[in-house]
C-alpha positions as a printed NumPy array, in Angstrom:
array([[ -0.64 ,  16.025, -12.557],
       [  1.051,  17.005, -15.795],
       [  2.985,  20.162, -16.453],
       [  0.023,  21.358, -18.522],
       [ -2.254,  21.035, -15.499],
       [ -4.153,  17.886, -16.556],
       [ -5.819,  16.331, -13.512],
       [ -6.024,  12.569, -12.981],
       [ -9.436,  10.934, -13.505],
       [-11.301,   8.852, -10.946],
       [-10.731,   5.175, -11.756],
       [-11.769,   2.903,  -8.917],
       [-13.091,   2.979,  -5.394],
       [-11.22 ,   1.002,  -2.752],
       [-12.342,   1.45 ,   0.844],
       [-14.97 ,   3.716,  -0.76 ],
       [-12.185,   6.046,  -1.899],
       [-11.138,   7.225,  -5.345],
       [ -8.07 ,   5.419,  -6.582],
       [ -6.576,   8.33 ,  -8.498],
       [ -6.153,   7.126, -12.066],
       [ -3.492,   8.71 , -14.206],
       [ -3.277,   8.784, -17.993],
       [  0.02 ,   8.032, -19.652],
       [  0.956,  11.686, -20.063],
       [  0.333,  12.299, -16.377],
       [  2.681,   9.485, -15.472],
       [  5.31 ,  11.07 , -17.692],
       [  4.684,  14.414, -16.017],
       [  5.385,  12.887, -12.618],
       [  8.622,  11.358, -13.824],
       [  7.263,   7.821, -13.405],
       [  6.513,   6.362, -16.823],
       [  6.842,   2.679, -17.701],
       [  9.576,   0.958, -15.68 ],
       [ 12.855,   0.724, -17.55 ],
       [ 14.073,  -2.812, -18.082],
       [ 17.76 ,  -2.025, -18.488],
       [ 19.99 ,  -2.916, -15.588],
       [ 18.221,  -6.232, -14.956],
       [ 21.051,  -8.725, -14.83 ],
       [ 19.233, -11.768, -13.531],
       [ 16.2  , -13.022, -11.615],
       [ 17.105, -11.212,  -8.404],
       [ 16.66 ,  -7.717,  -7.039],
       [ 19.535,  -7.816,  -4.565],
       [ 22.15 ,  -5.097,  -4.357],
       [ 22.059,  -1.608,  -5.842],
       [ 20.76 ,  -0.493,  -9.221],
       [ 17.397,  -0.714, -10.939],
       [ 15.467,  -3.953, -11.204],
       [ 12.101,  -4.393, -12.926],
       [ 10.611,  -7.66 , -14.048],
       [  8.721, -10.838, -13.193],
       [  9.977, -13.011, -10.345],
       [  9.184, -16.732, -10.299],
       [  7.649, -17.536,  -6.902],
       [  6.909, -21.192,  -7.7  ],
       [  3.699, -23.033,  -8.466],
       [  3.696, -21.724, -12.022],
       [  3.28 , -18.132, -10.823],
       [  5.29 , -14.961, -11.331],
       [  4.987, -11.596,  -9.564],
       [  6.177,  -8.322, -11.018],
       [  8.74 ,  -6.6  ,  -8.798],
       [ 10.5  ,  -3.272,  -9.205],
       [ 13.394,  -2.059,  -7.036],
       [ 15.586,   1.023,  -7.05 ],
       [ 18.204,   2.678,  -4.873],
       [ 20.882,   1.263,  -2.631],
       [ 21.003,  -0.035,   0.913],
       [ 19.403,  -3.001,   2.635],
       [ 20.976,  -5.676,   4.746],
       [ 20.633,  -4.161,   8.188],
       [ 20.499,  -0.821,   9.879],
       [ 23.617,   1.272,   9.527],
       [ 24.283,   4.65 ,  11.135],
       [ 20.982,   6.509,  11.268],
       [ 19.114,   3.53 ,   9.836],
       [ 18.795,   4.926,   6.309],
       [ 21.093,   4.802,   3.322],
       [ 23.587,   1.992,   2.559],
       [ 23.166,  -0.722,   5.14 ],
       [ 19.739,   0.558,   6.227],
       [ 16.469,  -1.359,   5.941],
       [ 14.974,  -2.101,   2.542],
       [ 11.681,  -0.232,   2.122],
       [  8.741,  -2.256,   0.775],
       [  5.735,  -0.267,  -0.488],
       [  2.433,  -2.187,  -0.256],
       [ -0.57 ,  -0.816,  -2.172],
       [ -4.179,  -0.776,  -1.07 ],
       [ -6.99 ,  -3.083,  -2.138],
       [ -7.365,  -3.297,  -5.944],
       [ -4.355,  -1.019,  -6.539],
       [ -1.24 ,  -2.013,  -8.464],
       [  2.143,  -0.606,  -7.502],
       [  1.477,   2.45 ,  -9.71 ],
       [  0.126,   4.487,  -6.768],
       [  3.665,   4.947,  -5.417],
       [  4.987,   6.513,  -8.636],
       [  2.369,   9.221,  -9.285],
       [  1.421,  12.491,  -7.649],
       [ -1.595,  14.817,  -7.665],
       [ -0.698,  17.705,  -5.411],
       [ -1.716,  21.217,  -4.466],
       [  0.934,  23.871,  -3.654],
       [  2.951,  24.146,  -1.517],
       [  3.315,  20.354,  -1.81 ],
       [  5.88 ,  19.681,  -4.583],
       [  4.907,  17.593,  -7.621],
       [  8.133,  15.601,  -7.489],
       [  9.455,  13.312,  -6.379],
       [  6.729,  10.697,  -6.009],
       [  7.19 ,   8.3  ,  -3.106],
       [  8.99 ,   5.511,  -4.98 ],
       [ 11.762,   7.645,  -6.503],
       [ 11.846,   9.859,  -3.423],
       [ 12.624,   6.941,  -1.106],
       [ 15.134,   5.537,  -3.622],
       [ 17.241,   8.648,  -3.008],
       [ 18.163,   7.371,   0.478],
       [ 17.261,   3.65 ,   0.644],
       [ 16.719,   0.5  ,  -1.342],
       [ 12.979,   0.457,  -2.146],
       [ 10.768,  -2.112,  -3.863],
       [  7.168,  -2.266,  -5.121],
       [  5.22 ,  -5.123,  -6.678],
       [  1.914,  -5.87 ,  -8.385],
       [ -0.461,  -8.16 ,  -6.529],
       [ -2.485, -10.211,  -9.023],
       [ -5.778,  -8.726, -10.162],
       [ -4.901,  -5.134,  -9.308],
       [ -5.564,  -2.048, -11.413],
       [ -2.923,  -0.4  , -13.579],
       [ -3.115,   3.376, -13.847],
       [ -2.865,   3.325, -17.624],
       [ -4.97 ,   4.792, -20.398],
       [ -7.287,   2.978, -20.67 ],
       [ -7.249,   1.451, -17.154],
       [ -6.531,  -2.27 , -17.08 ],
       [ -5.867,  -5.15 , -14.74 ],
       [ -2.182,  -5.851, -14.386],
       [ -0.74 ,  -8.434, -16.745],
       [  2.657,  -8.196, -15.086],
       [  1.79 , -10.749, -12.37 ],
       [  0.176, -14.149, -12.919],
       [ -3.614, -13.894, -12.444],
       [ -5.298, -15.601,  -9.49 ],
       [ -9.032, -16.292,  -9.419],
       [-11.367, -16.419,  -6.434],
       [-11.487, -14.607,  -3.12 ],
       [ -8.078, -14.392,  -1.482],
       [ -7.123, -14.774,   2.158],
       [ -4.811, -12.427,   4.021],
       [ -2.436, -15.305,   4.691],
       [ -2.151, -16.002,   0.945],
       [ -1.376, -12.351,   0.244],
       [  1.192, -12.234,   3.044],
       [  2.734, -15.44 ,   1.729],
       [  3.052, -13.919,  -1.755],
       [  4.957, -10.972,  -0.307],
       [  7.353, -13.285,   1.512],
       [  7.793, -15.47 ,  -1.572],
       [  8.631, -12.623,  -3.94 ],
       [ 11.116, -11.05 ,  -1.512],
       [ 12.744, -14.424,  -0.888],
       [ 12.846, -15.521,  -4.54 ],
       [ 14.297, -12.171,  -5.636],
       [ 16.787, -12.211,  -2.756],
       [ 15.746,  -8.73 ,  -1.657],
       [ 17.964,  -7.943,   1.339],
       [ 16.345,  -7.398,   4.718],
       [ 15.402,  -6.344,   7.248],
       [ 12.369,  -4.583,   5.771],
       [ 10.677,  -1.305,   6.523],
       [  7.11 ,  -2.068,   5.46 ],
       [  4.868,   0.746,   4.222],
       [  1.201,  -0.226,   3.816],
       [ -1.511,   1.951,   2.307],
       [ -5.167,   1.251,   3.131],
       [ -5.727,  -2.544,   3.144],
       [ -2.017,  -2.876,   2.423],
       [ -1.536,  -2.033,   6.105],
       [ -3.238,  -5.34 ,   6.942],
       [ -0.77 ,  -7.215,   4.705],
       [  2.287,  -5.503,   6.164],
       [  0.962,  -5.9  ,   9.701],
       [  0.393,  -9.615,   9.202],
       [  3.822, -10.015,   7.585],
       [  5.402,  -8.38 ,  10.644],
       [  3.475, -10.747,  12.92 ],
       [  4.471, -13.835,  10.921],
       [  8.095, -12.796,  10.245],
       [  9.128, -10.523,  13.14 ],
       [ 12.841, -11.122,  12.591],
       [ 12.636,  -9.726,   9.063],
       [ 11.003,  -6.407,   9.966],
       [ 12.778,  -3.18 ,  10.999],
       [  9.832,  -0.773,  10.986],
       [  6.263,  -0.067,   9.863],
       [  4.486,   2.896,   8.296],
       [  0.695,   2.815,   7.903],
       [ -0.609,   5.218,   5.251],
       [ -4.281,   5.825,   6.124],
       [ -4.358,   2.152,   7.011],
       [ -7.279,  -0.219,   7.423],
       [ -7.698,  -1.39 ,  11.018],
       [ -9.177,  -4.489,  12.598],
       [-11.607,  -2.495,  14.755],
       [-13.501,  -1.129,  11.743],
       [-15.889,  -4.089,  11.793],
       [-17.115,  -3.454,  15.331],
       [-17.551,   0.24 ,  14.552],
       [-19.806,  -0.528,  11.568],
       [-22.093,  -2.959,  13.426],
       [-25.162,  -3.808,  11.292],
       [-23.831,  -1.986,   8.204],
       [-20.735,  -4.184,   7.996],
       [-22.107,  -6.653,   5.351],
       [-23.031,  -3.75 ,   3.068],
       [-19.57 ,  -2.274,   3.486],
       [-17.924,  -5.593,   2.629],
       [-19.939,  -5.797,  -0.588],
       [-18.782,  -2.311,  -1.523],
       [-15.128,  -3.133,  -0.789],
       [-15.015,  -6.134,  -3.091],
       [-17.319,  -4.62 ,  -5.717],
       [-16.241,  -0.965,  -5.731],
       [-17.852,  -0.018,  -9.019],
       [-15.026,  -0.453, -11.52 ],
       [-15.412,  -1.902, -15.   ],
       [-13.448,  -4.923, -13.736],
       [-15.581,  -5.937, -10.742],
       [-16.912,  -9.042, -12.496],
       [-13.607, -10.063, -14.099],
       [-12.504, -13.521, -12.852],
       [ -9.056, -12.256, -11.885],
       [-10.133,  -9.003, -10.173],
       [ -8.688,  -8.842,  -6.656],
       [-11.233,  -9.779,  -3.989],
       [-10.38 , -10.422,  -0.352],
       [-12.063, -12.218,   2.564],
       [-12.02 ,  -9.22 ,   4.928],
       [-13.606, -11.056,   7.888],
       [-10.965, -13.77 ,   7.612],
       [ -8.262, -11.088,   7.428],
       [ -9.42 ,  -9.516,  10.679],
       [ -9.497, -12.939,  12.365],
       [ -6.   , -13.699,  11.037],
       [ -4.548, -10.532,  12.549],
       [ -6.161, -11.365,  15.896],
       [ -4.898, -14.947,  15.864],
       [ -1.315, -14.148,  14.86 ],
       [  1.447, -13.258,  17.258],
       [  2.259,  -9.759,  18.507],
       [  3.973,  -7.148,  16.39 ],
       [  7.735,  -6.984,  16.769],
       [  9.026,  -4.076,  18.848],
       [  9.954,  -1.842,  15.946],
       [  9.365,   1.864,  15.229],
       [  5.991,   2.709,  13.727],
       [  4.415,   5.805,  12.163],
       [  0.837,   6.506,  11.071],
       [ -0.262,   8.933,   8.352],
       [ -3.961,   9.836,   8.244],
       [ -6.205,  11.76 ,   5.877],
       [ -8.2  ,  14.836,   6.89 ],
       [-10.57 ,  15.075,   3.919],
       [-13.592,  12.834,   3.17 ],
       [-13.23 ,   9.694,   1.094],
       [-13.853,  10.375,  -2.575],
       [-16.842,   8.197,  -3.359],
       [-18.387,   6.374,  -6.271],
       [-21.585,   7.84 ,  -7.743],
       [-24.627,   6.466,  -5.931],
       [-22.702,   5.178,  -2.902],
       [-25.06 ,   4.94 ,   0.122],
       [-24.807,   8.168,   2.118],
       [-25.537,   6.53 ,   5.476],
       [-22.799,   3.962,   4.876],
       [-20.319,   6.688,   3.986],
       [-21.272,   8.719,   7.04 ],
       [-20.583,   5.725,   9.282],
       [-17.231,   5.187,   7.569],
       [-16.182,   8.807,   8.09 ],
       [-17.251,   8.681,  11.742],
       [-15.335,   5.446,  12.374],
       [-12.128,   6.263,  10.506],
       [-10.462,   8.567,  13.088],
       [-10.883,   5.856,  15.742],
       [ -9.351,   3.293,  13.378],
       [ -6.346,   5.566,  12.909],
       [ -6.025,   6.12 ,  16.642],
       [ -6.032,   2.369,  17.261],
       [ -3.125,   1.998,  14.836],
       [ -1.195,   4.701,  16.687],
       [ -1.733,   2.823,  19.946],
       [ -0.168,  -0.394,  18.625],
       [  3.31 ,   0.737,  19.678],
       [  4.515,   3.348,  22.191],
       [  5.801,   6.706,  20.925],
       [  4.173,   6.235,  17.519],
       [  3.801,   9.59 ,  15.742],
       [  0.614,  10.334,  13.816],
       [  0.898,  12.721,  10.874],
       [ -2.318,  14.37 ,   9.679],
       [ -2.117,  14.912,   5.92 ],
       [ -4.01 ,  18.194,   5.902],
       [ -6.027,  18.579,   2.718],
       [ -5.538,  14.981,   1.584],
       [ -8.113,  12.285,   1.008],
       [ -7.392,   8.565,   1.44 ],
       [ -4.525,   8.563,  -1.094],
       [ -2.022,  10.346,   1.127],
       [  0.968,   9.005,  -0.826],
       [ -0.402,  10.629,  -4.001],
       [ -1.477,  13.966,  -2.506],
       [  1.28 ,  14.33 ,   0.114],
       [  4.287,  12.419,  -1.252],
       [  6.834,  14.561,   0.594],
       [  5.092,  13.93 ,   3.924],
       [  4.984,  10.206,   3.172],
       [  8.666,  10.166,   2.264],
       [  9.51 ,  12.07 ,   5.451],
       [  7.616,   9.557,   7.613],
       [  9.475,   6.684,   5.966],
       [ 12.793,   8.439,   6.528],
       [ 11.877,   9.031,  10.188],
       [ 11.099,   5.354,  10.808],
       [ 14.243,   4.307,   8.929],
       [ 16.247,   6.603,  11.174],
       [ 14.697,   5.077,  14.286],
       [ 15.506,   1.561,  13.145],
       [ 18.426,   0.077,  15.073],
       [ 17.965,  -3.612,  14.325],
       [ 21.255,  -5.425,  13.617],
       [ 21.892,  -7.162,  10.27 ],
       [ 20.406, -10.624,   9.789]])
């Protein structure tokens, strides 16, 4: 939202939800704007200070990474701040890292800070662009900041990309992983595959593995909608598409989650939907979603669930202060020693 009251436009529909698009002036109004390139001293994002740029992950590919704040390298007193875990923000399906730097709020929720700068005030925090994801620019576009990848992607490939970019950029761990929507599947799988690198998890209206069984016969139709959400980029060769069935199998086949603190944030308002979306399909989604959220809460004992009253699926955009507070809570509960 800009200071003049301009509202963001609907751009895309991931998990049958509006990915709140923001024009360039709106980004400026939120204090986000294009990432500044000064302060980049080399191909790593270790230490304090701003970093924004492409990171070579091998195989002729680069991934755009942006980091800010200080900390990382193990949990210090209280978990947050210098010595605390590095926070990694993982966007939902089809979304670039822009969703963590914009806000669209209703009072009394403050317009600023957005999640990315808000977390940077007390921890080292990083975001990155998965290939084929949507930039919240005017006009909207697929990201050119990360090397394009064609074809349907597996969860393991996406998890591997996250590990590669953090390793190549020498981002200090352990990590507090924050996953929105399908991003919760990526962070969950990363925690399963690399338990020693993870200090905590926050799921922001996350996708859960039990959604398939709750959809029953409507599941194939839902999968088609997920990978073809109605954007102008659906048919583009590099547009992000994911094998959801394989992702659910991968989570089930991987090891258990590490015993780390977890928090769940959940929407209370209906998904914002694309014009012409099947009403019966949407009704089944709305009926299933609270159970999906409850299943995430039950993954670890003493996991708090925060209901983002008045927010749709994009909790980090509509309730940035609540999202920041949940991240701070999990950081404070993290007591893992340095690695």
